[in-house]
Short mmCIF file of C-alpha atoms and ligand atoms in Angstrom, two decimals:
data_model
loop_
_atom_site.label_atom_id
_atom_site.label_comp_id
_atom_site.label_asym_id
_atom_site.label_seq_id
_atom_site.Cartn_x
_atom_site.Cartn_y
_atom_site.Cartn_z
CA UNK D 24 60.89 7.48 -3.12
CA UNK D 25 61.24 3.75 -2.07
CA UNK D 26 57.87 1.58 -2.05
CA UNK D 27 58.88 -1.60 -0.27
CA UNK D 28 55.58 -2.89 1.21
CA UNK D 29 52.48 -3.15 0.09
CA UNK D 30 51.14 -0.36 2.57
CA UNK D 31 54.00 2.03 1.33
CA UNK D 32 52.10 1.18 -1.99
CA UNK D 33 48.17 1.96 -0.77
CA UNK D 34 49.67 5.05 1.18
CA UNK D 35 51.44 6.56 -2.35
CA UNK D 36 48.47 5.84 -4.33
CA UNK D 37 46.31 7.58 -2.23
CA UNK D 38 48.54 10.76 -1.93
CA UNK D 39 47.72 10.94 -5.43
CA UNK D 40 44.17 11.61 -4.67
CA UNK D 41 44.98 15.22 -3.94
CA UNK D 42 47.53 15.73 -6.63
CA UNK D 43 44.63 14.43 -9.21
CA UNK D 44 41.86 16.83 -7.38
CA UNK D 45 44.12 19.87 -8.23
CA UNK D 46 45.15 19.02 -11.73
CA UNK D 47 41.52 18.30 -13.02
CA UNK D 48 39.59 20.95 -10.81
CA UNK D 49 41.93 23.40 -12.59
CA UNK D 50 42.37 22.18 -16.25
CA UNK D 51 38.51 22.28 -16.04
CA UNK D 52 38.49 25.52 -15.52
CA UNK D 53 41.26 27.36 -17.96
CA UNK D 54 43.19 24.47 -19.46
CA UNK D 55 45.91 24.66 -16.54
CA UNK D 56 48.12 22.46 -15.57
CA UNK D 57 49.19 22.21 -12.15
CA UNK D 58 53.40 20.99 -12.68
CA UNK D 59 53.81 21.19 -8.89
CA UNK D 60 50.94 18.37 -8.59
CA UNK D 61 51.83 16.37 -11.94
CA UNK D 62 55.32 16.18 -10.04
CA UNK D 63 54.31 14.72 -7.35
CA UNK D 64 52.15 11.96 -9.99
CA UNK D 65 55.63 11.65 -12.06
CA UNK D 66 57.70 11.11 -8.66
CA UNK D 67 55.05 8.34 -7.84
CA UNK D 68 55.28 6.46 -10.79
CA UNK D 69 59.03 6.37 -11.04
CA UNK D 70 58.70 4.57 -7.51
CA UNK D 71 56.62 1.71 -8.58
CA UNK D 72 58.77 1.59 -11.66
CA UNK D 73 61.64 0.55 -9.39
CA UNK D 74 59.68 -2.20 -6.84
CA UNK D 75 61.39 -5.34 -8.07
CA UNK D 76 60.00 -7.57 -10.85
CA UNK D 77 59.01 -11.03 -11.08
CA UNK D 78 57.16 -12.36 -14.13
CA UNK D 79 55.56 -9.43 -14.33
CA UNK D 80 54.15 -8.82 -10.83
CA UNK D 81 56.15 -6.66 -8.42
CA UNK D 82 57.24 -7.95 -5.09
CA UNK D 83 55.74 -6.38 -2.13
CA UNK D 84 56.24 -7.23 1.69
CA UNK D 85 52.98 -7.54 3.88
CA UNK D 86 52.53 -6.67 7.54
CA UNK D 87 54.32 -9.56 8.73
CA UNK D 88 57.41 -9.54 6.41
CA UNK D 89 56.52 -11.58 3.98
CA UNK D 90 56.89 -11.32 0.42
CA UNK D 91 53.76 -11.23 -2.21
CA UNK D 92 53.27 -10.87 -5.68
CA UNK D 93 51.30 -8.18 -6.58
CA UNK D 94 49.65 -6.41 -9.66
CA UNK D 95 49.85 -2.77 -9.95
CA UNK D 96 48.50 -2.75 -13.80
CA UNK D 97 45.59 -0.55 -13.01
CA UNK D 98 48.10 1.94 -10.98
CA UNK D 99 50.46 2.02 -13.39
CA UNK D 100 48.81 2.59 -16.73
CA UNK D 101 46.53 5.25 -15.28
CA UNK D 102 49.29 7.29 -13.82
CA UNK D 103 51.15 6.71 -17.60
CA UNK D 104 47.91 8.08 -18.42
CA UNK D 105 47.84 11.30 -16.24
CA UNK D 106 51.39 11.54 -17.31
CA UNK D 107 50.99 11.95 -20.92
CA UNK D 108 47.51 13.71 -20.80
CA UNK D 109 49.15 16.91 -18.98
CA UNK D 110 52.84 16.74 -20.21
CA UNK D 111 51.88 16.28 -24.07
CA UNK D 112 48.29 18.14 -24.19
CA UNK D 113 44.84 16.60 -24.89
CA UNK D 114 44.94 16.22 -28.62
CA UNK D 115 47.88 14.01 -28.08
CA UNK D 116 46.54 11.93 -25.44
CA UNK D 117 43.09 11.21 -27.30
CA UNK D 118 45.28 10.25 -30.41
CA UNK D 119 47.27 8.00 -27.66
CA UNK D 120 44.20 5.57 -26.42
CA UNK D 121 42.84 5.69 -30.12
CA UNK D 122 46.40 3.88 -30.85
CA UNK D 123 45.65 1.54 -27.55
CA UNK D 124 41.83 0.66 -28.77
CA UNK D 125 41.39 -0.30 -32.40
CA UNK D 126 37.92 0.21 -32.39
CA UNK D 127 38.17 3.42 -31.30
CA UNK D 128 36.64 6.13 -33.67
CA UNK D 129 34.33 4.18 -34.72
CA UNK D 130 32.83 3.27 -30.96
CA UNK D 131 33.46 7.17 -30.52
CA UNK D 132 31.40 8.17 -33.21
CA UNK D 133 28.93 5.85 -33.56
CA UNK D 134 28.35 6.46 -29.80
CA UNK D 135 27.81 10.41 -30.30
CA UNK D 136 25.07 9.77 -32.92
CA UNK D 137 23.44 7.34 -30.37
CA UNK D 138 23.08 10.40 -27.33
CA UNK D 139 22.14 12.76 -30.32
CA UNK D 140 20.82 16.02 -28.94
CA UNK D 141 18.31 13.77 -26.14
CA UNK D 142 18.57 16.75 -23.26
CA UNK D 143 19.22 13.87 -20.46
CA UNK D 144 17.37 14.83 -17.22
CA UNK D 145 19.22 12.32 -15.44
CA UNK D 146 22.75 10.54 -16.41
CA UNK D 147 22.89 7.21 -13.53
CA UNK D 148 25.85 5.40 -13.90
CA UNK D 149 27.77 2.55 -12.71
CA UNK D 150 31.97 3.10 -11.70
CA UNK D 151 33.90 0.29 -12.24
CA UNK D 152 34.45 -1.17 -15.37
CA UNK D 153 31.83 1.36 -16.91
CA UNK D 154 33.62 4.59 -16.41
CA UNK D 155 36.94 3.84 -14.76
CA UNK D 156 38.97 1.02 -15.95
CA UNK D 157 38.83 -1.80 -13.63
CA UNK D 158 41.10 -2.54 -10.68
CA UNK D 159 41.23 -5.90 -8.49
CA UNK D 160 42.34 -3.70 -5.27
CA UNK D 161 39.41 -1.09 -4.12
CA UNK D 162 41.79 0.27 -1.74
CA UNK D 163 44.56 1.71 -4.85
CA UNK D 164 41.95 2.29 -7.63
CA UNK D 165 42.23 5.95 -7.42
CA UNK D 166 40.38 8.20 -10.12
CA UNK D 167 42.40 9.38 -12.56
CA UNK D 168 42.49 13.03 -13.60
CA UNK D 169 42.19 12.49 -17.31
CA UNK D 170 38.93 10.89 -16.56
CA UNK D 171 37.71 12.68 -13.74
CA UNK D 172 37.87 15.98 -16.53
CA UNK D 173 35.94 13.89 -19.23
CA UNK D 174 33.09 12.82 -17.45
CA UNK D 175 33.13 15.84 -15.43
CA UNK D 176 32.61 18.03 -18.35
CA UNK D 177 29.61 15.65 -19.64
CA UNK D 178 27.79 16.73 -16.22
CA UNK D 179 27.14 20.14 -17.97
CA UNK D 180 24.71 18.63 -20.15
CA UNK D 181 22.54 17.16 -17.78
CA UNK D 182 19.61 18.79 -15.79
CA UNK D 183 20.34 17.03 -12.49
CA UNK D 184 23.01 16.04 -10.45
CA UNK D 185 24.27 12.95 -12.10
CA UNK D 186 25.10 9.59 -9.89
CA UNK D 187 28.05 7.69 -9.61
CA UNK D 188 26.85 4.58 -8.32
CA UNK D 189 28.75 1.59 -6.75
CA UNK D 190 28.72 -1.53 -4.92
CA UNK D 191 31.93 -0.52 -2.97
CA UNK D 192 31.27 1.42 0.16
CA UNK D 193 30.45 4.79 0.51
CA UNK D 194 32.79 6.16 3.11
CA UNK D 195 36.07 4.98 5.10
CA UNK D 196 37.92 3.78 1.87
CA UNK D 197 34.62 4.08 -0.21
CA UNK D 198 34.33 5.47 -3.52
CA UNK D 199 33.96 9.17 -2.37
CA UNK D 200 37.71 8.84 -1.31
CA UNK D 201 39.23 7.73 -3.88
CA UNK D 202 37.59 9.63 -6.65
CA UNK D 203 38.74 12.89 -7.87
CA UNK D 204 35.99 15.19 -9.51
CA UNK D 205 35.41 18.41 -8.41
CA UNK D 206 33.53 18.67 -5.04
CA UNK D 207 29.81 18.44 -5.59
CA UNK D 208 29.42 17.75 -9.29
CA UNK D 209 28.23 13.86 -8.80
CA UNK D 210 25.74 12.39 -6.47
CA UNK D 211 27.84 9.39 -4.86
CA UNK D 212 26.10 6.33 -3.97
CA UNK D 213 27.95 3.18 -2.13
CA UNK D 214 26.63 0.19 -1.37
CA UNK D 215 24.19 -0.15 -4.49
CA UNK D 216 22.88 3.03 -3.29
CA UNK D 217 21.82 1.86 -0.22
CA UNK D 218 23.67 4.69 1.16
CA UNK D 219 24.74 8.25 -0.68
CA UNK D 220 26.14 11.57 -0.64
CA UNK D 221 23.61 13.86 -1.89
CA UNK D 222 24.48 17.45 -3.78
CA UNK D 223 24.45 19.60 -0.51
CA UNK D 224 26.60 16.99 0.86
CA UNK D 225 24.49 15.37 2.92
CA UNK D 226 24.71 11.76 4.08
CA UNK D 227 21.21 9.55 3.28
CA UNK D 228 21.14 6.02 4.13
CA UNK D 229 18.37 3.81 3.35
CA UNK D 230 16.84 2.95 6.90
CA UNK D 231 17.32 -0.72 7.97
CA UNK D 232 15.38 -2.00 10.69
CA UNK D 233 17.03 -2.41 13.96
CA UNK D 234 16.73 -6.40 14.39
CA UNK D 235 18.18 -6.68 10.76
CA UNK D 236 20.87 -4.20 11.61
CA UNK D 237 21.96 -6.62 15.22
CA UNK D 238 21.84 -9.71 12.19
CA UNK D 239 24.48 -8.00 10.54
CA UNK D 240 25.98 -6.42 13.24
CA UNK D 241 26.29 -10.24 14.85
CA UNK D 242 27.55 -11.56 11.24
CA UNK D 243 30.75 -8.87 11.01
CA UNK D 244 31.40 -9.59 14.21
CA UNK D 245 31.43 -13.37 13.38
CA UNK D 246 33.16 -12.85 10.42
CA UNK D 247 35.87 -10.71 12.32
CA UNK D 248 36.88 -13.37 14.69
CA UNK D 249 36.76 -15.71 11.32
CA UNK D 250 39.29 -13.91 9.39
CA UNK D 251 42.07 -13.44 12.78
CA UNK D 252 42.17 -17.64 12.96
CA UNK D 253 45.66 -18.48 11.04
CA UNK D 254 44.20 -20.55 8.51
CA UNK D 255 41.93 -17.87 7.47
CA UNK D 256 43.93 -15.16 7.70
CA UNK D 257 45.38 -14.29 4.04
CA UNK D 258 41.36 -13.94 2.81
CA UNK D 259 41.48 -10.63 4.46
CA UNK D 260 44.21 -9.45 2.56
CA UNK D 261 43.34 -10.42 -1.21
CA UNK D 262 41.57 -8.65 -3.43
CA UNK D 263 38.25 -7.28 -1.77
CA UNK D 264 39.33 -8.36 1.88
CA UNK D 265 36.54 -8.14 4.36
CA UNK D 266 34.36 -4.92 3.89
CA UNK D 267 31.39 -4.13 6.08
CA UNK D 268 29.04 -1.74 3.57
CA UNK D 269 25.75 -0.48 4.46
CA UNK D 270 23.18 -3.46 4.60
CA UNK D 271 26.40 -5.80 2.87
CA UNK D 272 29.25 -7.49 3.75
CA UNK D 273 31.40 -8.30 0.83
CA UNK D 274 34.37 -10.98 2.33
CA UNK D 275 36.70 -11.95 -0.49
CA UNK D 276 37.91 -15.79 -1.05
CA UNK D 277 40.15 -15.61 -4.11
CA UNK D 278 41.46 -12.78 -6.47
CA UNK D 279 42.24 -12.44 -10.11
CA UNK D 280 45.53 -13.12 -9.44
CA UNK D 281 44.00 -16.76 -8.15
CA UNK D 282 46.53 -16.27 -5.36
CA UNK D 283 44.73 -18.74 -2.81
CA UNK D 284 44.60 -22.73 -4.27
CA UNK D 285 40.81 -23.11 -5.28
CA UNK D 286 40.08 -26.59 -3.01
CA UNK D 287 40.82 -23.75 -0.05
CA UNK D 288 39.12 -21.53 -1.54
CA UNK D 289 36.08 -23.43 -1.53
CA UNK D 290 36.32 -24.87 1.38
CA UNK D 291 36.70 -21.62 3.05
CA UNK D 292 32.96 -20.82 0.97
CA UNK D 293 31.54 -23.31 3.04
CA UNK D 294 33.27 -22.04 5.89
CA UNK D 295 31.04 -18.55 5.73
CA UNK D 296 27.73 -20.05 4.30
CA UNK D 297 27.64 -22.23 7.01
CA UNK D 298 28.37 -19.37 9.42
CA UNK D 299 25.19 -17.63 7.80
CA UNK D 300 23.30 -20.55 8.18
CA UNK D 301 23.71 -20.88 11.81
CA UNK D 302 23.25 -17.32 12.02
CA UNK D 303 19.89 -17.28 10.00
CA UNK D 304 18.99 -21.03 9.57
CA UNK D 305 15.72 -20.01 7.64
CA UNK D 306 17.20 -17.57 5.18
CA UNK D 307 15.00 -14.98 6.53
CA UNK D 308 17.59 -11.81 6.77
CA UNK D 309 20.97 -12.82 4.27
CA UNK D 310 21.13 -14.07 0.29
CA UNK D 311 24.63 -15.16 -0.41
CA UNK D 312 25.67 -14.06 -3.50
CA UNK D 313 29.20 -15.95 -4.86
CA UNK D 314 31.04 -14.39 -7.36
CA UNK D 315 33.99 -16.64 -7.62
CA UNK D 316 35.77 -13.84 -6.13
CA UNK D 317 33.83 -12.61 -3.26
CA UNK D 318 31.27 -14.00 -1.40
CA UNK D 319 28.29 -11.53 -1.21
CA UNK D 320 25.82 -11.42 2.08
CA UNK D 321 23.43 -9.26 1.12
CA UNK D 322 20.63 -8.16 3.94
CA UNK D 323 17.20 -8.60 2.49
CA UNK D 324 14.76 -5.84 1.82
CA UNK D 325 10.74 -6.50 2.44
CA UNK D 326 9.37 -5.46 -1.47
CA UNK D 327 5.71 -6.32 -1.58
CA UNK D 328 5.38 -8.85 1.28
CA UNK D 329 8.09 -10.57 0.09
CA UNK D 330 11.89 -10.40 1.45
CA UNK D 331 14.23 -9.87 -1.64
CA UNK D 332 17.73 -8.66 -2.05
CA UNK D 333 18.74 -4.72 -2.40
CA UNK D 334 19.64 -4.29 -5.59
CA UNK D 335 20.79 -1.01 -8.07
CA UNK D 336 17.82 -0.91 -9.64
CA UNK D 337 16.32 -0.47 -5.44
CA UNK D 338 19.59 1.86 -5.17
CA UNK D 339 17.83 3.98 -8.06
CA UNK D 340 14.50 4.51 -6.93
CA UNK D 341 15.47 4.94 -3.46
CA UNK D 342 17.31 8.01 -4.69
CA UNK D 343 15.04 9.79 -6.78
CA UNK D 344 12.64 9.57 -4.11
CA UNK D 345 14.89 11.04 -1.79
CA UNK D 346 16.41 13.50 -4.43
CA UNK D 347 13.36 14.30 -6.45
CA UNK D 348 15.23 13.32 -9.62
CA UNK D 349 12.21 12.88 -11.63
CA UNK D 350 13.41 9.70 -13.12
CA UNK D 351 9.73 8.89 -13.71
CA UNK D 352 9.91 11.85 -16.31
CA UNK D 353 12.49 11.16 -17.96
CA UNK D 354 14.66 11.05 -20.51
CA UNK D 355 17.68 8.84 -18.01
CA UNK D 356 21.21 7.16 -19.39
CA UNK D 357 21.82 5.08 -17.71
CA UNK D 358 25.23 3.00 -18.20
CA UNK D 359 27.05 -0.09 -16.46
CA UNK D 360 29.21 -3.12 -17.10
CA UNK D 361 27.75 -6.39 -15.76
CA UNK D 362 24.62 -8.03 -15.31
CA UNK D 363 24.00 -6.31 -11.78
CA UNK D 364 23.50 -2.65 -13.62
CA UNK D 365 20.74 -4.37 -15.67
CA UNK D 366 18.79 -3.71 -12.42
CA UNK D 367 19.27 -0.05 -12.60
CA UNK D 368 18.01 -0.03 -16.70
CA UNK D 369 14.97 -1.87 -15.78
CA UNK D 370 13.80 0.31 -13.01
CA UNK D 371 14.88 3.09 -15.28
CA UNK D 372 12.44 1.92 -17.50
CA UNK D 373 9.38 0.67 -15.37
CA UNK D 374 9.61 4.53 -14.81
CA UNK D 375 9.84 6.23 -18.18
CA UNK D 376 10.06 4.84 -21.63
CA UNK D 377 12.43 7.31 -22.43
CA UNK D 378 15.24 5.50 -21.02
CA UNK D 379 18.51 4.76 -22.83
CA UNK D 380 21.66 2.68 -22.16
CA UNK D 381 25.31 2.33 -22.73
CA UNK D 382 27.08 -0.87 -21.85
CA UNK D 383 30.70 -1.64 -21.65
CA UNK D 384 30.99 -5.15 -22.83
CA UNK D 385 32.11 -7.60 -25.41
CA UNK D 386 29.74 -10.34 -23.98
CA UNK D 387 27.25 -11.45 -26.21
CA UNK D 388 24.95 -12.90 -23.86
CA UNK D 389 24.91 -9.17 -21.47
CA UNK D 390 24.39 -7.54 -24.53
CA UNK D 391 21.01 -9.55 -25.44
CA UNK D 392 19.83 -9.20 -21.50
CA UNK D 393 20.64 -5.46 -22.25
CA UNK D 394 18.29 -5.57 -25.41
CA UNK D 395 16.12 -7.08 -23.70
CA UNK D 396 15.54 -4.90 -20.82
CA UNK D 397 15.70 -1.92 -22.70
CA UNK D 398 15.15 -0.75 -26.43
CA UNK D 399 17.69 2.24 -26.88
CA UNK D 400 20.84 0.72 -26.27
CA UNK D 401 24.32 1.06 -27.50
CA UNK D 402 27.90 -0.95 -26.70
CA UNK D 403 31.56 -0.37 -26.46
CA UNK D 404 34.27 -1.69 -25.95
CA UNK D 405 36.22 -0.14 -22.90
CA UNK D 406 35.75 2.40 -20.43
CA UNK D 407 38.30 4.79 -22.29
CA UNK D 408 35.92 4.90 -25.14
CA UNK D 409 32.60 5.63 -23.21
CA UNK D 410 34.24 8.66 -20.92
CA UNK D 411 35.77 9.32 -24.75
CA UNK D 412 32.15 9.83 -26.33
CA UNK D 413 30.79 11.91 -23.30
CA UNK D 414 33.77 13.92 -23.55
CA UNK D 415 33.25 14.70 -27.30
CA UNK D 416 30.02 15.25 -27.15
CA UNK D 417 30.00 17.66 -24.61
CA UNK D 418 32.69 19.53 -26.53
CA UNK D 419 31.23 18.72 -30.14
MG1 MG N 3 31.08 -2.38 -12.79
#
């Protein structure tokens, strides 16, 4: 197998979508592996192994023949992963990422005595960065199969459907392609939940009213004839590109690999907020939301007379009103990475005291807004060691 372009790349990775379904929909059921699919994951790695080198990023050509420097990190140490988990057997592997994390066992353990025997009614968590290691390029940050069995096997423990919520789109390279449970354990939800995939499979979108809809409908198309001017070209192919979600447009203006010189960069910020501002000159439909990486236009929700941004914590409620989830009730984990999954905890808790939380961070300041929100909360380290402590627990 020869990966030459970055396309050849995207196209492998998500082959490995359907090798990953098989090998964790069966280990799940009698410990087997599937060699015919791990195969196909070994015959995948080997091929980014030979892309050529240079300091550590591998050269890739784009559409128009170009070279570019690309990081395949998350790829690459998740397929290792997948690799080891299935060719050396599970005690193995868990002894493997307690060698990679020193703070392992004691996260792991500590973090079982935390969920004690609380029968969860409802287990709402965020993906990236909480459960699956983080990965600059949606597009290639397929779901391993390691991970889809541990968190997969946690579900057993909780009375509803659990949610996988995202920012990332649903659908049409959204996070129900690219993940790899077995069919209908999760509820998916894209676009902060504005949009989800219920347990009968179902699509449910929160509704959007039609002259808010033509805003945003007039914005992508803006943004579209933006992005195909040769000067702004290349922000359509870093890290998040341009992707039209449900009530969202994320458009990306620099990546971690800082690929694009910052005084563009910036100037190419002012580019799209003035673009909104013509578009809305009295802020009465968009809230820009700059991340460094991506610029964020966010349509605005009315919430009690007042127009205010769609957040998780909106994602949340919208679903257990849709769902019946009984979040109100109670007792909810809810988990997440950065300050936007706070908004899920609080509405967690404006609902039922018996909410608890596990964050994946070494911040100090996210850890006090944690506390703050809520007062059962608990911290690690990496994702590895959260999907490690639901694992254990379900099995302990
Ligand atoms: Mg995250």
């Amino acid at each position: 197998m020869k990966i030459t372009s970055l396309q050849n790349f995207i196209d492998q990775m998500l082959k490995t979508v359907e090798n990953r379904r098989q090998l964790s929909s069966k280990y799940l059921v009698n410990k087997e592996v599937d060699f015919d699919a791990l195969q196909q994951l070994i015959a995948v790695y080997h091929g980014i192994e030979q892309i050529p080198n240079q300091n550590g990023w591998k050269l890739l050509t784009l559409s128009e023949g170009e070279s570019s420097r690309v990081n395949v990190d998350y790829e690459t140490e998740e397929l290792k992963k997948d690799i080891w988990f299935f060719e050396k057997g599970e005690n193995q592997f868990i002894k493997h990422l307690s060698e990679l994390h020193s703070a392992y066992w004691q996260e792991v353990n500590d973090g079982i005595e935390f969920l004690d025997s609380i029968k969860f009614r409802n287990f709402i968590t965020d993906r990236d960065g909480t459960i699956n290691n983080y990965c600059g390029r949606y597009s290639t940050s397929v779901q391993s199969a390691y991970n889809a069995i541990f968190v997969s096997r946690f579900t057993t423990l909780i009375k509803n459907k659990p949610i996988i919520l995202t920012s990332a789109p649903l659908q049409n390279s959204g996070i129900i392609d690219i993940s790899v449970n077995p069919q209908d354990l999760f509820i998916y939800a894209g676009s902060k939940g504005r949009e989800f995939r219920a347990a009968d499979g179902a699509i449910i979108s929160y509704p959007i009213e039609k002259e808010k809809q033509e805003m945003l409908d007039t914005l992508n198309a803006r943004l579209s004839e933006l992005t195909k001017q040769k000067e702004y070209k290349d922000f359509k192919r870093i890290g998040s590109g341009l992707q039209f979600k449900f009530g969202q447009t994320t458009m990306a203006r620099q990546d971690i690999q800082q690929s694009i010189e910052s005084e563009r960069s910036e100037s190419f910020l002012q580019e799209v907020e003035s673009l909104v501002q013509k578009i809305d000159p009295d802020g009465r439909y968009f809230r820009i939301e700059d991340t460094g990486l991506d610029i964020e236009i966010i349509l605005t929700i009315d919430r009690n007379g007042s127009a205010k941004d769609f957040d998780k914590g909106d994602g949340i409620l919208f679903i257990n009103e849709q769902q019946n989830l009984g979040i109100e009730k109670g007792p909810n984990l809810i988990c997440g990475d950065t300050a936007s999954d706070i908004a899920m905890v609080k509405a967690s808790v404006q609902q039922s005291k018996e909410t608890y939380t596990i964050f994946v961070t070494k911040d100090e300041e996210l850890k006090r807004q944690v506390r703050q929100a809520c007062s059962n909360t608990f911290f690690v380290s990496e994702p590895d060691i959260l999907l490690s402590i639901l694992n254990k627990k379900t099995l302990s």
